[in-house]
Amino acid sequence: MDFIEKATELANACDVLTLTSIDLEGYPRAISMMKVDHQGIKTFWFGCQTPSEKVKHYQKNPKAGVTFWQDHGNVSLTGTIEIIEDLEIKNEKWRDWMKMYYTNSSDPNYTLLKFTSHHGSLTFDGVLKRIQLD
């Protein structure tokens, strides 16, 4: 099994990932987030509160990072965030567990974030591989 397949399996197994933004003062800000969905290790989706700090960060600077790990595997990806306002996509990505935060997918406090990986570092059993994804 190659590194990208291992990383995809790890993404399947991890529900909580670390999402990093660049704050308004230029410093990295990491926060644990529930993953809404993903396609391999290229695209990840997250839901968050519209008035949150991270939305303000991504509006100013879309650069982002996603990290997840388990046992002997660690994936660290660098890419960009797109703030999704399309209601059809927000409906498609809506999950029942989101009801504890929002009334429904059209709730104005619900923002959908799409992370697209550009490159990353994959480590499995002590072996590091750097990858380019775009």
Short mmCIF file of N, CA, C and O in Angstrom, two decimals:
data_model
loop_
_atom_site.label_atom_id
_atom_site.label_comp_id
_atom_site.label_asym_id
_atom_site.label_seq_id
_atom_site.Cartn_x
_atom_site.Cartn_y
_atom_site.Cartn_z
N MET A 1 0.85 -1.18 0.00
CA MET A 1 0.00 0.00 0.00
C MET A 1 0.89 1.24 0.00
O MET A 1 1.83 1.34 0.78
N ASP A 2 0.62 2.20 -0.90
CA ASP A 2 1.46 3.39 -0.97
C ASP A 2 1.04 4.41 0.09
O ASP A 2 0.04 4.26 0.79
N PHE A 3 1.83 5.47 0.21
CA PHE A 3 1.63 6.48 1.25
C PHE A 3 0.27 7.19 1.12
O PHE A 3 -0.38 7.46 2.12
N ILE A 4 -0.15 7.52 -0.10
CA ILE A 4 -1.42 8.22 -0.27
C ILE A 4 -2.59 7.31 0.11
O ILE A 4 -3.54 7.77 0.75
N GLU A 5 -2.50 6.03 -0.21
CA GLU A 5 -3.55 5.09 0.21
C GLU A 5 -3.59 4.99 1.73
O GLU A 5 -4.68 4.98 2.33
N LYS A 6 -2.42 4.92 2.38
CA LYS A 6 -2.38 4.88 3.84
C LYS A 6 -2.97 6.15 4.44
O LYS A 6 -3.70 6.10 5.42
N ALA A 7 -2.63 7.28 3.84
CA ALA A 7 -3.14 8.56 4.34
C ALA A 7 -4.65 8.65 4.17
O ALA A 7 -5.35 9.16 5.06
N THR A 8 -5.17 8.13 3.08
CA THR A 8 -6.62 8.12 2.86
C THR A 8 -7.31 7.23 3.88
O THR A 8 -8.36 7.59 4.43
N GLU A 9 -6.73 6.06 4.17
CA GLU A 9 -7.29 5.19 5.19
C GLU A 9 -7.30 5.87 6.56
O GLU A 9 -8.25 5.76 7.32
N LEU A 10 -6.23 6.60 6.83
CA LEU A 10 -6.15 7.33 8.10
C LEU A 10 -7.21 8.43 8.15
O LEU A 10 -7.88 8.62 9.17
N ALA A 11 -7.42 9.13 7.04
CA ALA A 11 -8.47 10.16 6.98
C ALA A 11 -9.84 9.55 7.21
O ALA A 11 -10.70 10.14 7.87
N ASN A 12 -10.07 8.34 6.68
CA ASN A 12 -11.33 7.64 6.90
C ASN A 12 -11.54 7.35 8.39
O ASN A 12 -12.67 7.40 8.88
N ALA A 13 -10.46 7.03 9.10
CA ALA A 13 -10.54 6.62 10.50
C ALA A 13 -10.65 7.80 11.48
O ALA A 13 -11.09 7.60 12.61
N CYS A 14 -10.25 8.98 11.06
CA CYS A 14 -10.22 10.12 11.97
C CYS A 14 -11.44 11.02 11.77
O CYS A 14 -11.69 11.49 10.67
N ASP A 15 -12.19 11.23 12.85
CA ASP A 15 -13.34 12.13 12.78
C ASP A 15 -12.96 13.57 13.14
O ASP A 15 -13.53 14.51 12.62
N VAL A 16 -11.99 13.71 14.04
CA VAL A 16 -11.54 15.04 14.48
C VAL A 16 -10.16 15.30 13.90
O VAL A 16 -9.25 14.49 14.04
N LEU A 17 -10.03 16.44 13.22
CA LEU A 17 -8.78 16.84 12.59
C LEU A 17 -8.38 18.21 13.14
O LEU A 17 -9.22 18.93 13.67
N THR A 18 -7.13 18.57 12.97
CA THR A 18 -6.68 19.90 13.36
C THR A 18 -6.67 20.77 12.11
O THR A 18 -6.05 20.42 11.11
N LEU A 19 -7.37 21.89 12.18
CA LEU A 19 -7.46 22.84 11.09
C LEU A 19 -6.73 24.11 11.52
O LEU A 19 -6.99 24.64 12.60
N THR A 20 -5.83 24.59 10.68
CA THR A 20 -5.03 25.76 11.03
C THR A 20 -5.33 26.90 10.07
O THR A 20 -5.44 26.71 8.87
N SER A 21 -5.46 28.09 10.66
CA SER A 21 -5.62 29.32 9.89
C SER A 21 -4.49 30.26 10.25
O SER A 21 -3.71 30.01 11.17
N ILE A 22 -4.40 31.37 9.53
CA ILE A 22 -3.46 32.44 9.86
C ILE A 22 -4.31 33.56 10.45
O ILE A 22 -5.20 34.08 9.78
N ASP A 23 -4.03 33.91 11.72
CA ASP A 23 -4.88 34.91 12.36
C ASP A 23 -4.63 36.30 11.80
O ASP A 23 -3.77 36.49 10.93
N LEU A 24 -5.39 37.27 12.29
CA LEU A 24 -5.33 38.62 11.75
C LEU A 24 -4.01 39.32 12.05
O LEU A 24 -3.70 40.34 11.43
N GLU A 25 -3.22 38.77 12.97
CA GLU A 25 -1.89 39.31 13.28
C GLU A 25 -0.78 38.54 12.58
O GLU A 25 0.39 38.81 12.77
N GLY A 26 -1.17 37.54 11.77
CA GLY A 26 -0.18 36.78 10.99
C GLY A 26 0.36 35.53 11.66
O GLY A 26 1.30 34.92 11.16
N TYR A 27 -0.25 35.12 12.78
CA TYR A 27 0.20 33.93 13.49
C TYR A 27 -0.69 32.73 13.16
O TYR A 27 -1.89 32.88 12.93
N PRO A 28 -0.11 31.51 13.19
CA PRO A 28 -0.93 30.33 12.96
C PRO A 28 -1.87 30.10 14.15
O PRO A 28 -1.51 30.34 15.30
N ARG A 29 -3.07 29.64 13.86
CA ARG A 29 -4.07 29.30 14.89
C ARG A 29 -4.64 27.93 14.55
O ARG A 29 -5.29 27.76 13.52
N ALA A 30 -4.39 26.96 15.42
CA ALA A 30 -4.84 25.59 15.20
C ALA A 30 -6.04 25.31 16.11
O ALA A 30 -6.07 25.73 17.26
N ILE A 31 -7.01 24.60 15.55
CA ILE A 31 -8.21 24.23 16.31
C ILE A 31 -8.67 22.84 15.86
O ILE A 31 -8.56 22.50 14.69
N SER A 32 -9.15 22.06 16.81
CA SER A 32 -9.69 20.73 16.49
C SER A 32 -11.09 20.91 15.91
O SER A 32 -11.90 21.67 16.44
N MET A 33 -11.36 20.20 14.83
CA MET A 33 -12.64 20.32 14.13
C MET A 33 -13.15 18.94 13.74
O MET A 33 -12.37 18.07 13.35
N MET A 34 -14.48 18.78 13.81
CA MET A 34 -15.11 17.57 13.27
C MET A 34 -15.06 17.65 11.75
O MET A 34 -15.43 18.67 11.18
N LYS A 35 -14.64 16.58 11.13
CA LYS A 35 -14.63 16.49 9.67
C LYS A 35 -16.05 16.23 9.21
O LYS A 35 -16.73 15.35 9.72
N VAL A 36 -16.51 16.98 8.23
CA VAL A 36 -17.83 16.76 7.64
C VAL A 36 -17.73 15.70 6.55
O VAL A 36 -18.55 14.79 6.47
N ASP A 37 -16.70 15.81 5.72
CA ASP A 37 -16.54 14.90 4.60
C ASP A 37 -15.12 15.05 4.07
O ASP A 37 -14.40 15.99 4.44
N HIS A 38 -14.72 14.15 3.21
CA HIS A 38 -13.42 14.29 2.53
C HIS A 38 -13.42 13.43 1.27
O HIS A 38 -14.20 12.50 1.14
N GLN A 39 -12.56 13.81 0.34
CA GLN A 39 -12.31 13.02 -0.86
C GLN A 39 -10.81 12.73 -0.86
O GLN A 39 -10.00 13.61 -1.16
N GLY A 40 -10.49 11.50 -0.46
CA GLY A 40 -9.07 11.14 -0.34
C GLY A 40 -8.39 12.07 0.63
O GLY A 40 -8.91 12.35 1.71
N ILE A 41 -7.21 12.56 0.23
CA ILE A 41 -6.53 13.57 1.05
C ILE A 41 -6.43 14.90 0.30
O ILE A 41 -5.73 15.81 0.73
N LYS A 42 -7.15 15.02 -0.79
CA LYS A 42 -7.13 16.25 -1.59
C LYS A 42 -8.12 17.29 -1.07
O LYS A 42 -7.82 18.48 -1.06
N THR A 43 -9.32 16.85 -0.63
CA THR A 43 -10.37 17.79 -0.24
C THR A 43 -11.00 17.37 1.08
O THR A 43 -11.34 16.20 1.26
N PHE A 44 -11.14 18.34 1.99
CA PHE A 44 -11.80 18.12 3.28
C PHE A 44 -12.83 19.22 3.48
O PHE A 44 -12.63 20.36 3.05
N TRP A 45 -13.93 18.86 4.14
CA TRP A 45 -15.03 19.79 4.40
C TRP A 45 -15.23 19.92 5.90
O TRP A 45 -15.21 18.92 6.63
N PHE A 46 -15.46 21.15 6.36
CA PHE A 46 -15.70 21.44 7.77
C PHE A 46 -16.87 22.42 7.89
O PHE A 46 -17.03 23.29 7.04
N GLY A 47 -17.64 22.30 8.95
CA GLY A 47 -18.70 23.26 9.24
C GLY A 47 -18.28 24.09 10.44
O GLY A 47 -17.63 23.59 11.36
N CYS A 48 -18.62 25.37 10.42
CA CYS A 48 -18.28 26.22 11.55
C CYS A 48 -19.27 27.37 11.68
O CYS A 48 -20.08 27.61 10.78
N GLN A 49 -19.19 28.07 12.79
CA GLN A 49 -20.04 29.23 13.05
C GLN A 49 -19.62 30.38 12.13
O GLN A 49 -18.44 30.71 12.03
N THR A 50 -20.58 31.01 11.49
CA THR A 50 -20.30 32.12 10.57
C THR A 50 -19.53 33.26 11.25
O THR A 50 -18.58 33.78 10.67
N PRO A 51 -19.88 33.64 12.49
CA PRO A 51 -19.14 34.75 13.11
C PRO A 51 -17.82 34.34 13.78
O PRO A 51 -17.21 35.13 14.49
N SER A 52 -17.36 33.12 13.54
CA SER A 52 -16.15 32.63 14.21
C SER A 52 -14.88 33.34 13.72
O SER A 52 -14.83 33.90 12.63
N GLU A 53 -13.85 33.25 14.55
CA GLU A 53 -12.56 33.84 14.20
C GLU A 53 -12.01 33.24 12.92
O GLU A 53 -11.48 33.95 12.08
N LYS A 54 -12.14 31.92 12.78
CA LYS A 54 -11.53 31.28 11.61
C LYS A 54 -12.15 31.75 10.30
O LYS A 54 -11.45 31.89 9.31
N VAL A 55 -13.44 32.04 10.29
CA VAL A 55 -14.06 32.56 9.06
C VAL A 55 -13.44 33.92 8.72
O VAL A 55 -13.09 34.17 7.56
N LYS A 56 -13.26 34.75 9.72
CA LYS A 56 -12.59 36.05 9.50
C LYS A 56 -11.18 35.85 8.97
O LYS A 56 -10.73 36.57 8.08
N HIS A 57 -10.48 34.87 9.54
CA HIS A 57 -9.11 34.59 9.08
C HIS A 57 -9.09 34.19 7.61
O HIS A 57 -8.29 34.70 6.83
N TYR A 58 -9.97 33.26 7.23
CA TYR A 58 -9.98 32.76 5.86
C TYR A 58 -10.49 33.80 4.87
O TYR A 58 -10.09 33.78 3.70
N GLN A 59 -11.32 34.71 5.32
CA GLN A 59 -11.75 35.80 4.44
C GLN A 59 -10.56 36.69 4.08
O GLN A 59 -10.46 37.18 2.97
N LYS A 60 -9.65 36.86 5.03
CA LYS A 60 -8.47 37.69 4.79
C LYS A 60 -7.34 36.92 4.12
O LYS A 60 -6.63 37.45 3.27
N ASN A 61 -7.18 35.65 4.52
CA ASN A 61 -6.06 34.86 4.04
C ASN A 61 -6.52 33.40 3.95
O ASN A 61 -6.69 32.74 4.97
N PRO A 62 -6.70 32.86 2.74
CA PRO A 62 -7.22 31.50 2.60
C PRO A 62 -6.21 30.38 2.87
O PRO A 62 -6.58 29.20 2.81
N LYS A 63 -4.97 30.71 3.18
CA LYS A 63 -3.98 29.66 3.45
C LYS A 63 -4.36 28.90 4.71
O LYS A 63 -4.77 29.50 5.71
N ALA A 64 -4.20 27.56 4.65
CA ALA A 64 -4.65 26.71 5.75
C ALA A 64 -3.82 25.44 5.83
O ALA A 64 -3.09 25.10 4.89
N GLY A 65 -3.98 24.75 6.94
CA GLY A 65 -3.36 23.44 7.12
C GLY A 65 -4.34 22.49 7.77
O GLY A 65 -5.21 22.92 8.54
N VAL A 66 -4.21 21.22 7.46
CA VAL A 66 -4.99 20.16 8.08
C VAL A 66 -4.01 19.08 8.52
O VAL A 66 -3.14 18.67 7.76
N THR A 67 -4.18 18.64 9.77
CA THR A 67 -3.33 17.58 10.32
C THR A 67 -4.22 16.54 11.00
O THR A 67 -5.19 16.91 11.66
N PHE A 68 -3.85 15.28 10.84
CA PHE A 68 -4.53 14.22 11.58
C PHE A 68 -3.53 13.09 11.79
O PHE A 68 -2.56 12.94 11.04
N TRP A 69 -3.78 12.31 12.84
CA TRP A 69 -2.82 11.27 13.21
C TRP A 69 -3.53 10.18 14.00
O TRP A 69 -4.60 10.38 14.55
N GLN A 70 -2.88 9.05 14.03
CA GLN A 70 -3.37 7.91 14.79
C GLN A 70 -2.27 6.86 14.80
O GLN A 70 -1.66 6.60 13.76
N ASP A 71 -2.03 6.27 15.94
CA ASP A 71 -1.04 5.21 16.10
C ASP A 71 0.30 5.60 15.47
O ASP A 71 0.96 6.51 15.92
N HIS A 72 0.69 4.95 14.37
CA HIS A 72 1.99 5.18 13.75
C HIS A 72 1.89 5.98 12.46
O HIS A 72 2.77 5.89 11.60
N GLY A 73 0.83 6.76 12.31
CA GLY A 73 0.65 7.55 11.09
C GLY A 73 0.33 9.00 11.40
O GLY A 73 -0.38 9.31 12.36
N ASN A 74 0.89 9.89 10.60
CA ASN A 74 0.64 11.32 10.75
C ASN A 74 0.58 11.93 9.35
O ASN A 74 1.45 11.68 8.52
N VAL A 75 -0.46 12.74 9.12
CA VAL A 75 -0.63 13.42 7.84
C VAL A 75 -0.73 14.91 8.13
O VAL A 75 -1.55 15.34 8.93
N SER A 76 0.08 15.69 7.46
CA SER A 76 0.07 17.15 7.60
C SER A 76 -0.01 17.74 6.19
O SER A 76 0.89 17.54 5.38
N LEU A 77 -1.12 18.45 5.93
CA LEU A 77 -1.39 18.97 4.59
C LEU A 77 -1.43 20.49 4.61
O LEU A 77 -1.91 21.09 5.58
N THR A 78 -0.97 21.09 3.55
CA THR A 78 -1.01 22.55 3.39
C THR A 78 -1.83 22.85 2.15
O THR A 78 -1.68 22.19 1.13
N GLY A 79 -2.70 23.87 2.27
CA GLY A 79 -3.53 24.21 1.14
C GLY A 79 -4.30 25.49 1.36
O GLY A 79 -3.81 26.39 2.05
N THR A 80 -5.49 25.54 0.81
CA THR A 80 -6.31 26.74 0.91
C THR A 80 -7.75 26.37 1.29
O THR A 80 -8.21 25.28 1.03
N ILE A 81 -8.42 27.35 1.88
CA ILE A 81 -9.83 27.21 2.28
C ILE A 81 -10.68 28.07 1.36
O ILE A 81 -10.33 29.21 1.04
N GLU A 82 -11.79 27.51 0.96
CA GLU A 82 -12.83 28.25 0.24
C GLU A 82 -14.07 28.27 1.12
O GLU A 82 -14.48 27.24 1.66
N ILE A 83 -14.65 29.45 1.31
CA ILE A 83 -15.89 29.58 2.07
C ILE A 83 -17.04 29.32 1.11
O ILE A 83 -17.20 30.04 0.13
N ILE A 84 -17.81 28.26 1.40
CA ILE A 84 -18.88 27.83 0.50
C ILE A 84 -20.20 28.47 0.92
O ILE A 84 -20.64 28.28 2.06
N GLU A 85 -20.81 29.18 0.01
CA GLU A 85 -22.11 29.81 0.28
C GLU A 85 -23.24 29.17 -0.52
O GLU A 85 -24.41 29.45 -0.25
N ASP A 86 -22.91 28.30 -1.46
CA ASP A 86 -23.88 27.64 -2.30
C ASP A 86 -24.76 26.71 -1.45
O ASP A 86 -24.27 25.74 -0.86
N LEU A 87 -26.06 27.01 -1.37
CA LEU A 87 -26.98 26.26 -0.52
C LEU A 87 -27.10 24.79 -0.95
O LEU A 87 -27.22 23.90 -0.09
N GLU A 88 -26.99 24.51 -2.22
CA GLU A 88 -27.07 23.13 -2.69
C GLU A 88 -25.91 22.30 -2.12
O GLU A 88 -26.10 21.17 -1.67
N ILE A 89 -24.71 22.87 -2.13
CA ILE A 89 -23.54 22.17 -1.57
C ILE A 89 -23.67 22.06 -0.05
O ILE A 89 -23.39 21.02 0.54
N LYS A 90 -24.14 23.14 0.60
CA LYS A 90 -24.33 23.10 2.05
C LYS A 90 -25.35 22.02 2.43
O LYS A 90 -25.16 21.32 3.42
N ASN A 91 -26.40 21.87 1.63
CA ASN A 91 -27.39 20.81 1.87
C ASN A 91 -26.76 19.43 1.71
O ASN A 91 -27.00 18.52 2.50
N GLU A 92 -25.96 19.28 0.66
CA GLU A 92 -25.31 17.99 0.39
C GLU A 92 -24.37 17.58 1.53
O GLU A 92 -24.28 16.39 1.87
N LYS A 93 -23.69 18.54 2.10
CA LYS A 93 -22.71 18.25 3.15
C LYS A 93 -23.30 18.26 4.56
O LYS A 93 -22.60 17.99 5.53
N TRP A 94 -24.58 18.59 4.69
CA TRP A 94 -25.23 18.63 6.00
C TRP A 94 -25.24 17.25 6.65
O TRP A 94 -25.50 16.24 5.99
N ARG A 95 -24.93 17.21 7.95
CA ARG A 95 -24.93 15.97 8.73
C ARG A 95 -25.83 16.15 9.94
O ARG A 95 -25.91 17.24 10.51
N ASP A 96 -26.47 15.08 10.37
CA ASP A 96 -27.39 15.16 11.51
C ASP A 96 -26.73 15.70 12.77
O ASP A 96 -27.37 16.42 13.54
N TRP A 97 -25.47 15.36 13.02
CA TRP A 97 -24.81 15.83 14.24
C TRP A 97 -24.67 17.35 14.28
O TRP A 97 -24.47 17.94 15.34
N MET A 98 -24.81 18.02 13.13
CA MET A 98 -24.70 19.48 13.09
C MET A 98 -25.88 20.18 13.77
O MET A 98 -25.80 21.35 14.09
N LYS A 99 -26.97 19.42 14.00
CA LYS A 99 -28.15 20.01 14.63
C LYS A 99 -27.85 20.54 16.03
O LYS A 99 -28.59 21.38 16.53
N MET A 100 -26.80 20.07 16.67
CA MET A 100 -26.45 20.60 17.98
C MET A 100 -25.87 22.01 17.89
O MET A 100 -25.78 22.71 18.88
N TYR A 101 -25.50 22.45 16.68
CA TYR A 101 -24.91 23.77 16.48
C TYR A 101 -25.80 24.71 15.64
O TYR A 101 -25.76 25.92 15.83
N TYR A 102 -26.55 24.13 14.69
CA TYR A 102 -27.32 24.93 13.74
C TYR A 102 -28.72 24.35 13.58
O TYR A 102 -28.90 23.15 13.74
N THR A 103 -29.67 25.18 13.20
CA THR A 103 -31.03 24.68 13.01
C THR A 103 -31.15 23.81 11.77
O THR A 103 -31.82 22.78 11.78
N ASN A 104 -30.49 24.21 10.68
CA ASN A 104 -30.50 23.45 9.43
C ASN A 104 -29.41 24.00 8.51
O ASN A 104 -28.68 24.92 8.90
N SER A 105 -29.32 23.46 7.30
CA SER A 105 -28.23 23.85 6.40
C SER A 105 -28.36 25.27 5.87
O SER A 105 -27.39 25.83 5.34
N SER A 106 -29.53 25.88 6.01
CA SER A 106 -29.68 27.27 5.57
C SER A 106 -29.55 28.26 6.74
O SER A 106 -29.75 29.46 6.54
N ASP A 107 -29.22 27.76 7.92
CA ASP A 107 -29.01 28.62 9.09
C ASP A 107 -27.91 29.64 8.75
O ASP A 107 -26.83 29.26 8.30
N PRO A 108 -28.16 30.94 8.96
CA PRO A 108 -27.14 31.94 8.63
C PRO A 108 -25.87 31.83 9.48
O PRO A 108 -24.83 32.38 9.10
N ASN A 109 -25.95 31.11 10.59
CA ASN A 109 -24.75 30.92 11.43
C ASN A 109 -23.89 29.74 10.98
O ASN A 109 -22.83 29.50 11.55
N TYR A 110 -24.36 28.99 9.97
CA TYR A 110 -23.64 27.83 9.47
C TYR A 110 -22.82 28.21 8.25
O TYR A 110 -23.35 28.67 7.24
N THR A 111 -21.52 28.03 8.37
CA THR A 111 -20.61 28.25 7.24
C THR A 111 -19.92 26.93 6.90
O THR A 111 -19.47 26.21 7.80
N LEU A 112 -19.85 26.61 5.64
CA LEU A 112 -19.17 25.42 5.16
C LEU A 112 -17.81 25.83 4.61
O LEU A 112 -17.71 26.76 3.80
N LEU A 113 -16.77 25.14 5.08
CA LEU A 113 -15.41 25.40 4.62
C LEU A 113 -14.92 24.22 3.78
O LEU A 113 -15.08 23.06 4.19
N LYS A 114 -14.33 24.51 2.65
CA LYS A 114 -13.75 23.48 1.78
C LYS A 114 -12.24 23.69 1.75
O LYS A 114 -11.75 24.71 1.28
N PHE A 115 -11.51 22.70 2.26
CA PHE A 115 -10.05 22.73 2.26
C PHE A 115 -9.55 21.93 1.06
O PHE A 115 -9.96 20.78 0.87
N THR A 116 -8.67 22.53 0.26
CA THR A 116 -8.05 21.85 -0.87
C THR A 116 -6.56 21.75 -0.61
O THR A 116 -5.89 22.77 -0.43
N SER A 117 -6.04 20.53 -0.58
CA SER A 117 -4.61 20.28 -0.32
C SER A 117 -3.77 20.63 -1.54
O SER A 117 -4.15 20.30 -2.67
N HIS A 118 -2.64 21.25 -1.28
CA HIS A 118 -1.67 21.53 -2.35
C HIS A 118 -0.43 20.63 -2.21
O HIS A 118 0.09 20.15 -3.19
N HIS A 119 0.01 20.44 -0.98
CA HIS A 119 1.14 19.55 -0.71
C HIS A 119 1.09 19.10 0.73
O HIS A 119 0.25 19.59 1.51
N GLY A 120 1.94 18.15 1.09
CA GLY A 120 1.90 17.67 2.46
C GLY A 120 3.06 16.78 2.81
O GLY A 120 3.91 16.47 1.97
N SER A 121 3.06 16.39 4.08
CA SER A 121 4.04 15.46 4.61
C SER A 121 3.27 14.29 5.22
O SER A 121 2.38 14.49 6.04
N LEU A 122 3.62 13.09 4.79
CA LEU A 122 2.97 11.87 5.27
C LEU A 122 4.03 11.04 5.99
O LEU A 122 5.10 10.79 5.44
N THR A 123 3.74 10.65 7.21
CA THR A 123 4.69 9.84 7.98
C THR A 123 3.98 8.58 8.45
O THR A 123 2.94 8.65 9.11
N PHE A 124 4.54 7.44 8.11
CA PHE A 124 4.02 6.15 8.56
C PHE A 124 5.18 5.29 9.03
O PHE A 124 6.18 5.14 8.32
N ASP A 125 5.05 4.79 10.25
CA ASP A 125 6.08 3.92 10.85
C ASP A 125 7.47 4.56 10.77
O ASP A 125 8.45 3.89 10.46
N GLY A 126 7.54 5.86 11.02
CA GLY A 126 8.81 6.57 11.08
C GLY A 126 9.39 6.98 9.74
O GLY A 126 10.47 7.56 9.68
N VAL A 127 8.69 6.69 8.65
CA VAL A 127 9.19 7.04 7.31
C VAL A 127 8.38 8.23 6.80
O VAL A 127 7.14 8.19 6.74
N LEU A 128 9.08 9.29 6.43
CA LEU A 128 8.46 10.53 5.96
C LEU A 128 8.50 10.61 4.43
O LEU A 128 9.51 10.30 3.82
N LYS A 129 7.36 11.03 3.87
CA LYS A 129 7.30 11.26 2.42
C LYS A 129 6.62 12.60 2.20
O LYS A 129 5.53 12.84 2.72
N ARG A 130 7.23 13.46 1.43
CA ARG A 130 6.63 14.75 1.05
C ARG A 130 5.94 14.56 -0.30
O ARG A 130 6.49 13.93 -1.19
N ILE A 131 4.73 15.13 -0.41
CA ILE A 131 3.96 14.94 -1.63
C ILE A 131 3.46 16.27 -2.16
O ILE A 131 3.26 17.23 -1.41
N GLN A 132 3.29 16.34 -3.46
CA GLN A 132 2.71 17.48 -4.17
C GLN A 132 1.37 17.01 -4.69
O GLN A 132 1.28 15.97 -5.34
N LEU A 133 0.29 17.79 -4.43
CA LEU A 133 -1.04 17.34 -4.83
C LEU A 133 -1.68 18.20 -5.91
O LEU A 133 -2.79 17.91 -6.33
N ASP A 134 -1.05 19.27 -6.34
CA ASP A 134 -1.67 20.07 -7.41
C ASP A 134 -0.81 20.13 -8.63
O ASP A 134 0.11 19.44 -8.79
#
